[in-house]
XYZ file of C-alpha atoms in Angstrom:
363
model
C -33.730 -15.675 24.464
C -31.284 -13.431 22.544
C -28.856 -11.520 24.756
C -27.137 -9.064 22.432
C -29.364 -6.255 21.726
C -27.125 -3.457 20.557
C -27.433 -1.728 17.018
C -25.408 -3.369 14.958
C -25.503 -1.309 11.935
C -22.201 0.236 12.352
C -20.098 -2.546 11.845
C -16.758 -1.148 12.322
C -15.889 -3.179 15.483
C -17.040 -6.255 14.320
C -13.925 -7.546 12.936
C -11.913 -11.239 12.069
C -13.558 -14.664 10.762
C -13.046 -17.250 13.606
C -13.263 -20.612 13.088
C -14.889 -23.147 15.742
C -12.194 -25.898 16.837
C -14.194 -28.924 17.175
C -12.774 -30.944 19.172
C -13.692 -34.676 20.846
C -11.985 -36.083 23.945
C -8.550 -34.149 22.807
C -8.531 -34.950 19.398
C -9.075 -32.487 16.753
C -12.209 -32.927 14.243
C -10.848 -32.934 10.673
C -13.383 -30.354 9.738
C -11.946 -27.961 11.597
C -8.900 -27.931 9.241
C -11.233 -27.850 6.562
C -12.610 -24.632 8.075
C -9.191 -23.195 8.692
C -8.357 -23.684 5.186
C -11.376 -22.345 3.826
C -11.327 -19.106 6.419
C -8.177 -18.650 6.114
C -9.063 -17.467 2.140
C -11.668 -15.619 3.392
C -9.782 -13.664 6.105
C -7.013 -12.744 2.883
C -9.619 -11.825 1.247
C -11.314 -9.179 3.613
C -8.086 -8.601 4.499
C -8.510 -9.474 8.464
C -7.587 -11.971 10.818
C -8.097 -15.804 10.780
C -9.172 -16.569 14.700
C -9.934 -20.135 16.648
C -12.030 -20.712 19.384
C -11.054 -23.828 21.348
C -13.272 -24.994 24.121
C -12.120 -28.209 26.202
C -9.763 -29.262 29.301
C -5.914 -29.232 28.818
C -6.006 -27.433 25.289
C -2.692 -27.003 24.737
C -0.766 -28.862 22.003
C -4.330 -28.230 19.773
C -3.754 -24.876 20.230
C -0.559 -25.158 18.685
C -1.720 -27.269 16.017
C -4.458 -24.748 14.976
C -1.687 -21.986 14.446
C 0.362 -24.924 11.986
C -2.950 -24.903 10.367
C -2.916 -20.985 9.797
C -4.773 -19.772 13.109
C -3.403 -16.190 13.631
C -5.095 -16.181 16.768
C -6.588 -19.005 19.178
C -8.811 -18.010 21.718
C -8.593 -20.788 24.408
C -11.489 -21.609 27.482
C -9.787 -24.739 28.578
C -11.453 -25.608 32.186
C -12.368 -29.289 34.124
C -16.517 -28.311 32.899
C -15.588 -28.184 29.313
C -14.108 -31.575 28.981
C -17.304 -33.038 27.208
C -19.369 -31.286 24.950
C -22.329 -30.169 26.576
C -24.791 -27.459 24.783
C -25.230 -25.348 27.959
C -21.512 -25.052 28.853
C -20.115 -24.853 25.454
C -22.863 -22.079 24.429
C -22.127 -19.962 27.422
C -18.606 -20.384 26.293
C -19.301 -18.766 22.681
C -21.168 -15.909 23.925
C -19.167 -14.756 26.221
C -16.133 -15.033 23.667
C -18.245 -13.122 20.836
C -19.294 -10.132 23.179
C -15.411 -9.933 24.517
C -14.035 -10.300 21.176
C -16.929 -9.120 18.196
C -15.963 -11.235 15.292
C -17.567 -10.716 11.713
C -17.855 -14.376 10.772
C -18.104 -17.423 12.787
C -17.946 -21.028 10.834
C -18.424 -23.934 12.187
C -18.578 -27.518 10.973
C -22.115 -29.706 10.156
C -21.626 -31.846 12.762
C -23.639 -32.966 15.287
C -22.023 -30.770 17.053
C -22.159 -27.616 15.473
C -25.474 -29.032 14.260
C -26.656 -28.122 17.933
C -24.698 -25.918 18.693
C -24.358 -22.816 15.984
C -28.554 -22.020 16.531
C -28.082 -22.226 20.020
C -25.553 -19.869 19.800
C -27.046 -17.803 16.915
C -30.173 -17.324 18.948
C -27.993 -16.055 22.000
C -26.407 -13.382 20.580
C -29.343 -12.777 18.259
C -28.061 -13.127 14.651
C -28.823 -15.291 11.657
C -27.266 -18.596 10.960
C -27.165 -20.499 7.413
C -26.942 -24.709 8.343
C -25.137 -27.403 5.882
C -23.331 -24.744 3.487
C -21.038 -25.801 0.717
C -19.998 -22.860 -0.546
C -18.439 -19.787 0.827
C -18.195 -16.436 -0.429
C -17.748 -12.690 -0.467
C -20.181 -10.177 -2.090
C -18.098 -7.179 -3.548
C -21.008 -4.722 -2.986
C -19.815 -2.294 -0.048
C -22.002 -2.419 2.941
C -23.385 1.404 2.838
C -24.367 0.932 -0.925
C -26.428 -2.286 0.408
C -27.883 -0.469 3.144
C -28.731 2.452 1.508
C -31.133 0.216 -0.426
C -32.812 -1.066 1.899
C -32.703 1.617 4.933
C -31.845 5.047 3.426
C -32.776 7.019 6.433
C -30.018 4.639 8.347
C -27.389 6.085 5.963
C -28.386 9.650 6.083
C -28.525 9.699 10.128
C -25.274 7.858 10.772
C -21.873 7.327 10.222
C -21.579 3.862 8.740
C -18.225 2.400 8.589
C -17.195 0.592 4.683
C -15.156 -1.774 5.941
C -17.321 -4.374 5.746
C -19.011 -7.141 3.130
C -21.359 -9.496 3.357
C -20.250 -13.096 3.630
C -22.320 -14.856 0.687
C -23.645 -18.113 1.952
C -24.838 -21.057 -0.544
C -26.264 -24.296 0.462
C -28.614 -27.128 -1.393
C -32.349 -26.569 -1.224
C -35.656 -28.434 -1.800
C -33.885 -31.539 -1.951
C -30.300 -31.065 -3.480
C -32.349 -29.676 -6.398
C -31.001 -26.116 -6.582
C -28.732 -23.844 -4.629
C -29.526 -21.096 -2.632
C -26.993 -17.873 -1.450
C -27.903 -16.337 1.620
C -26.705 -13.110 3.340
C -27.282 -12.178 7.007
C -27.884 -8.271 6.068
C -26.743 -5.872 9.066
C -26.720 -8.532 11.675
C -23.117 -9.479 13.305
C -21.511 -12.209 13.747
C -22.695 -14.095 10.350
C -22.525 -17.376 11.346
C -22.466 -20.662 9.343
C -22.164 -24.657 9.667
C -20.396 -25.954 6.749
C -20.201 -29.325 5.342
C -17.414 -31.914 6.389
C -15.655 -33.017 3.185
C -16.436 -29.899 0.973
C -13.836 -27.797 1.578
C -10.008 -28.211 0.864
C -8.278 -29.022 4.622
C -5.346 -26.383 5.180
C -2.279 -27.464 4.753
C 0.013 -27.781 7.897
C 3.157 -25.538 8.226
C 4.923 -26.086 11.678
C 7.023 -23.067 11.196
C 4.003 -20.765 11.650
C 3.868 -18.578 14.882
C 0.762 -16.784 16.667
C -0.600 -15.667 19.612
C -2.687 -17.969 22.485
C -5.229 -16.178 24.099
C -6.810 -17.209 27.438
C -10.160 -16.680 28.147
C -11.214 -15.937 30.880
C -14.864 -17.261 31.323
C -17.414 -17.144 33.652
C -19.031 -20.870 34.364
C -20.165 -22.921 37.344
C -21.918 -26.462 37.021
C -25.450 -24.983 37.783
C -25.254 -22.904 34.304
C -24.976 -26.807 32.940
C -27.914 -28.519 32.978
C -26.910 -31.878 31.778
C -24.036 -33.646 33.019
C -21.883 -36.486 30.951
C -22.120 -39.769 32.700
C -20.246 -41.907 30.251
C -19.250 -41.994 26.545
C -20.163 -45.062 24.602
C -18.423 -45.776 21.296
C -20.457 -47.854 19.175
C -18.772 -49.994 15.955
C -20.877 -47.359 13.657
C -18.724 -44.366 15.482
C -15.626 -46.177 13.769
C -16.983 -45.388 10.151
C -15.105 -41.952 8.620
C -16.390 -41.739 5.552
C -15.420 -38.032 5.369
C -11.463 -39.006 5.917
C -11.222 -42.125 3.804
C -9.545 -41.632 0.865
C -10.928 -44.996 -1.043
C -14.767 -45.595 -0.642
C -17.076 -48.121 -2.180
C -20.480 -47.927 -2.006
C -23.436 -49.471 -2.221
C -27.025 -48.902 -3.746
C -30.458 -50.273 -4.427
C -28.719 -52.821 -7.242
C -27.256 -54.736 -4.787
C -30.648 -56.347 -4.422
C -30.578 -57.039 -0.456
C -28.745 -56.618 2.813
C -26.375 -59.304 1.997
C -24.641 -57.160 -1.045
C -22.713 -55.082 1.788
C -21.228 -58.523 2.695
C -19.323 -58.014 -0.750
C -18.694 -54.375 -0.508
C -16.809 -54.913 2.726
C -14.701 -57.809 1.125
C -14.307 -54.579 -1.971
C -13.213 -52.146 0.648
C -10.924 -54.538 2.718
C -9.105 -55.154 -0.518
C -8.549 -52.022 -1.845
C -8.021 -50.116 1.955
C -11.341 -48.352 2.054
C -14.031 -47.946 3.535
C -18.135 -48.512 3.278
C -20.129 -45.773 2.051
C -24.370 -46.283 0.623
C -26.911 -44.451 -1.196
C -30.136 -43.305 1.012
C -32.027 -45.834 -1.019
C -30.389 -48.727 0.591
C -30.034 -46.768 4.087
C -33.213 -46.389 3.861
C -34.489 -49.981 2.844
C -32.146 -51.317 6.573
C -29.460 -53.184 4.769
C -27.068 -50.846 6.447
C -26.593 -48.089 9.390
C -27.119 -44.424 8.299
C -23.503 -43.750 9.692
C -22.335 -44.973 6.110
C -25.167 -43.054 4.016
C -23.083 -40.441 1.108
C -25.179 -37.542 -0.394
C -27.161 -34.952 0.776
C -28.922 -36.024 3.792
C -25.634 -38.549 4.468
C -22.316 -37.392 4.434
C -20.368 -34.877 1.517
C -17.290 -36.889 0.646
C -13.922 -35.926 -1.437
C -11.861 -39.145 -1.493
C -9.268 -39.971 -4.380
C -11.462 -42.862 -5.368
C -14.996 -43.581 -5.523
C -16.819 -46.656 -6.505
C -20.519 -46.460 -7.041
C -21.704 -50.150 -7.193
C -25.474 -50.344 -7.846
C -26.097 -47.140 -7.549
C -28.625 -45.323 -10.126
C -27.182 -41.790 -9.217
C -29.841 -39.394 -7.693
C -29.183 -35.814 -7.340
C -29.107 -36.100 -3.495
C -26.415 -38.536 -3.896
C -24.366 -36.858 -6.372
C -24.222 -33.697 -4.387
C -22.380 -35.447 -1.535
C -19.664 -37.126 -4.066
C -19.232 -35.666 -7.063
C -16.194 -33.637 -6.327
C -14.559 -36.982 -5.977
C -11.320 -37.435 -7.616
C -11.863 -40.071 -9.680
C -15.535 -41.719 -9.378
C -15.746 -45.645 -10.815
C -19.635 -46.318 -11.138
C -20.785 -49.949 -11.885
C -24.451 -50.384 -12.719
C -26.318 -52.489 -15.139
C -28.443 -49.612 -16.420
C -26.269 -47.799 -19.289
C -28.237 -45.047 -19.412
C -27.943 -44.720 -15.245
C -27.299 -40.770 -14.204
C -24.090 -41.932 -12.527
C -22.232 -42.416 -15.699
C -22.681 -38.347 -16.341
C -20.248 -37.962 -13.234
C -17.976 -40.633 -13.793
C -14.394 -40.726 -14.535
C -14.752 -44.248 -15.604
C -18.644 -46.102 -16.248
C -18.701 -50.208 -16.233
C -21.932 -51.403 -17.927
C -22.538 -55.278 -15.847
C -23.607 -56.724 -13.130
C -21.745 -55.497 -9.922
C -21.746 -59.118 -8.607
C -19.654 -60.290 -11.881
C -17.068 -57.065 -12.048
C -16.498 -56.906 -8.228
C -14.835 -59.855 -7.886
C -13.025 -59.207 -10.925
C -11.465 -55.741 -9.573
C -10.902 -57.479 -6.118
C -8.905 -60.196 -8.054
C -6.489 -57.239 -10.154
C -6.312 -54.932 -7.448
C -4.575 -57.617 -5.622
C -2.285 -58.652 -8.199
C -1.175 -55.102 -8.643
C -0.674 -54.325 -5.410
């Protein structure tokens, strides 16, 4: 049940865009550096502060990181219950922070992580919450003009504070086949999960300084009503298709399971890694852990390499901001060849081998 009743509609102390720290057994999720980079243009913007909120056990050196990474502030619930990720503790956690502290944005990453985490949280403190975003924005209209429109009477009867925007939220809809922007009206925080791989990753500056803040939350093991036995890391955990800067992929042309055998020879020569379209996800020649587009992964690496792959919507909106996209595909006429820096008209089984051969005469 939601917690935070209060009015909300003066917004005045509702103030900073905070950035959730994802971590995993001590090491820091590359999203969040996506996130910093993307709030910290945000926070500029506004003209507020860019904020981290770290939850784990011995937190120290990422704190220090996050500040490289442009954290003005890092808000820090390090304790022996916060170790693993567990929704109970980790949403206790983020309430009690946002009623302490009253930020005006909160982003987190798409992960499973913040996939289960952001509504829990959203719900809590009883706010609205727009999943999978890839775009990030400010509107320019000034809050009491907004609410005006909607509420006059609100207007007229109190003093609302103009200090404030709404945060302009767009994600794919109906399939990848249009965009939608979303607002969260009066309601504060505004929260949203963004993307891994969509945003530019802030870039690191050592020299930076800011402050550490403790928190200091109340948590005992009953408020947790799960407990961690053991962590398991599977050969399909290993996959990073959102950090790999040279991916090949597969699709439905490769005919059967036994294509990926070549596509792992193709990324093993070229230092990349595995990446698929739904459609062969989907037909069990490979684990969804590798799938690209819109129900997969959103990937930015320097190279891409569609082999096979006709070029759906849903797959072009998780790799088309690429920086340089190679698609092979018999089909000339194939939609991948509209996004493509460079299109090879054959069969994949043919060229492959052929690129594999160059690449490693050039390299």
């Amino acid at each position: 049940m939601g917690r935070l009743k209060e009015d909300r509609s003066d917004r005045s102390d509702w103030k900073g865009v905070w950035v959730f720290a994802e971590q995993r057994q001590g090491v820091l999720n590359s999203v969040a550096i996506e996130l910093l980079g993307e709030g910290k243009k945000l926070a500029d913007d506004i003209g507020t502060e860019l904020c981290a909120l770290l939850i784990g056990e011995n937190m120290g050196d990422i704190a220090k990181d996050l500040i490289a990474y442009g954290a003005d502030k890092v808000y820090v619930a390090d304790a022996p219950l916060l170790k693993n990720y567990t929704t109970d503790g980790y949403t206790n956690v983020f309430e009690q922070a946002i009623e302490a502290y009253k930020p005006e944005i909160i982003l987190l990453g798409a992960t499973h992580i913040g996939r289960d985490l952001a509504p829990r949280v959203a719900k809590r403190v009883t706010t609205g919450l727009t999943a999978d975003c890839t775009h990030l924005d400010y509107d320019s209209t000034k809050y009491t003009d907004f609410l005006a429109a909607i509420t006059p009477a609100k207007v007229a009867d109190k003093k609302i504070e103009d200090n404030a925007y709404n945060l302009k939220m767009t994600r794919p809809a109906f399939g990848g086949n249009l965009m939608a922007t979303i607002t969260c009206g009066s309601c504060r925080p505004q929260m949203a999960t963004v993307r891994p791989g969509v945003m530019d990753k802030a870039t690191r500056d050592d020299s930076r300084k800011g402050e550490v803040i403790s928190l200091d939350i109340k948590l005992s093991e009953a408020d947790i009503r799960t407990k961690v036995l053991e962590i398991v890391k599977t050969a399909k955990d290993m996959v990073s298709l959102t950090d790999a800067e040279i991916i090949v992929s597969g699709g439905a042309g490769l005919g059967s399971a036994d294509g990926f055998k070549l596509m792992q020879e193709f990324a093993d020569a070229v230092g990349g890694v595995v990446g698929a379209s739904r459609a062969a996800v989907d037909a069990g020649w490979i684990d969804h852990s590798h799938q690209v587009g819109q129900t997969g992964t959103t990937v930015k690496p320097k190279i891409y390499f569609a082999c096979g792959i006709s070029g759906a919507i849903q797959h072009l909106a998780g790799m088309q901001n690429s920086d340089i996209i190679v698609a092979i595909n018999k089909n000339e006429i194939a939609p991948i060849f509209e996004v493509a820096d460079y299109g090879i008209v054959g069969d994949l089984y043919k060229v492959v081998p052929m690129i594999i051969e160059a690449w490693g005469k050039n390299a």
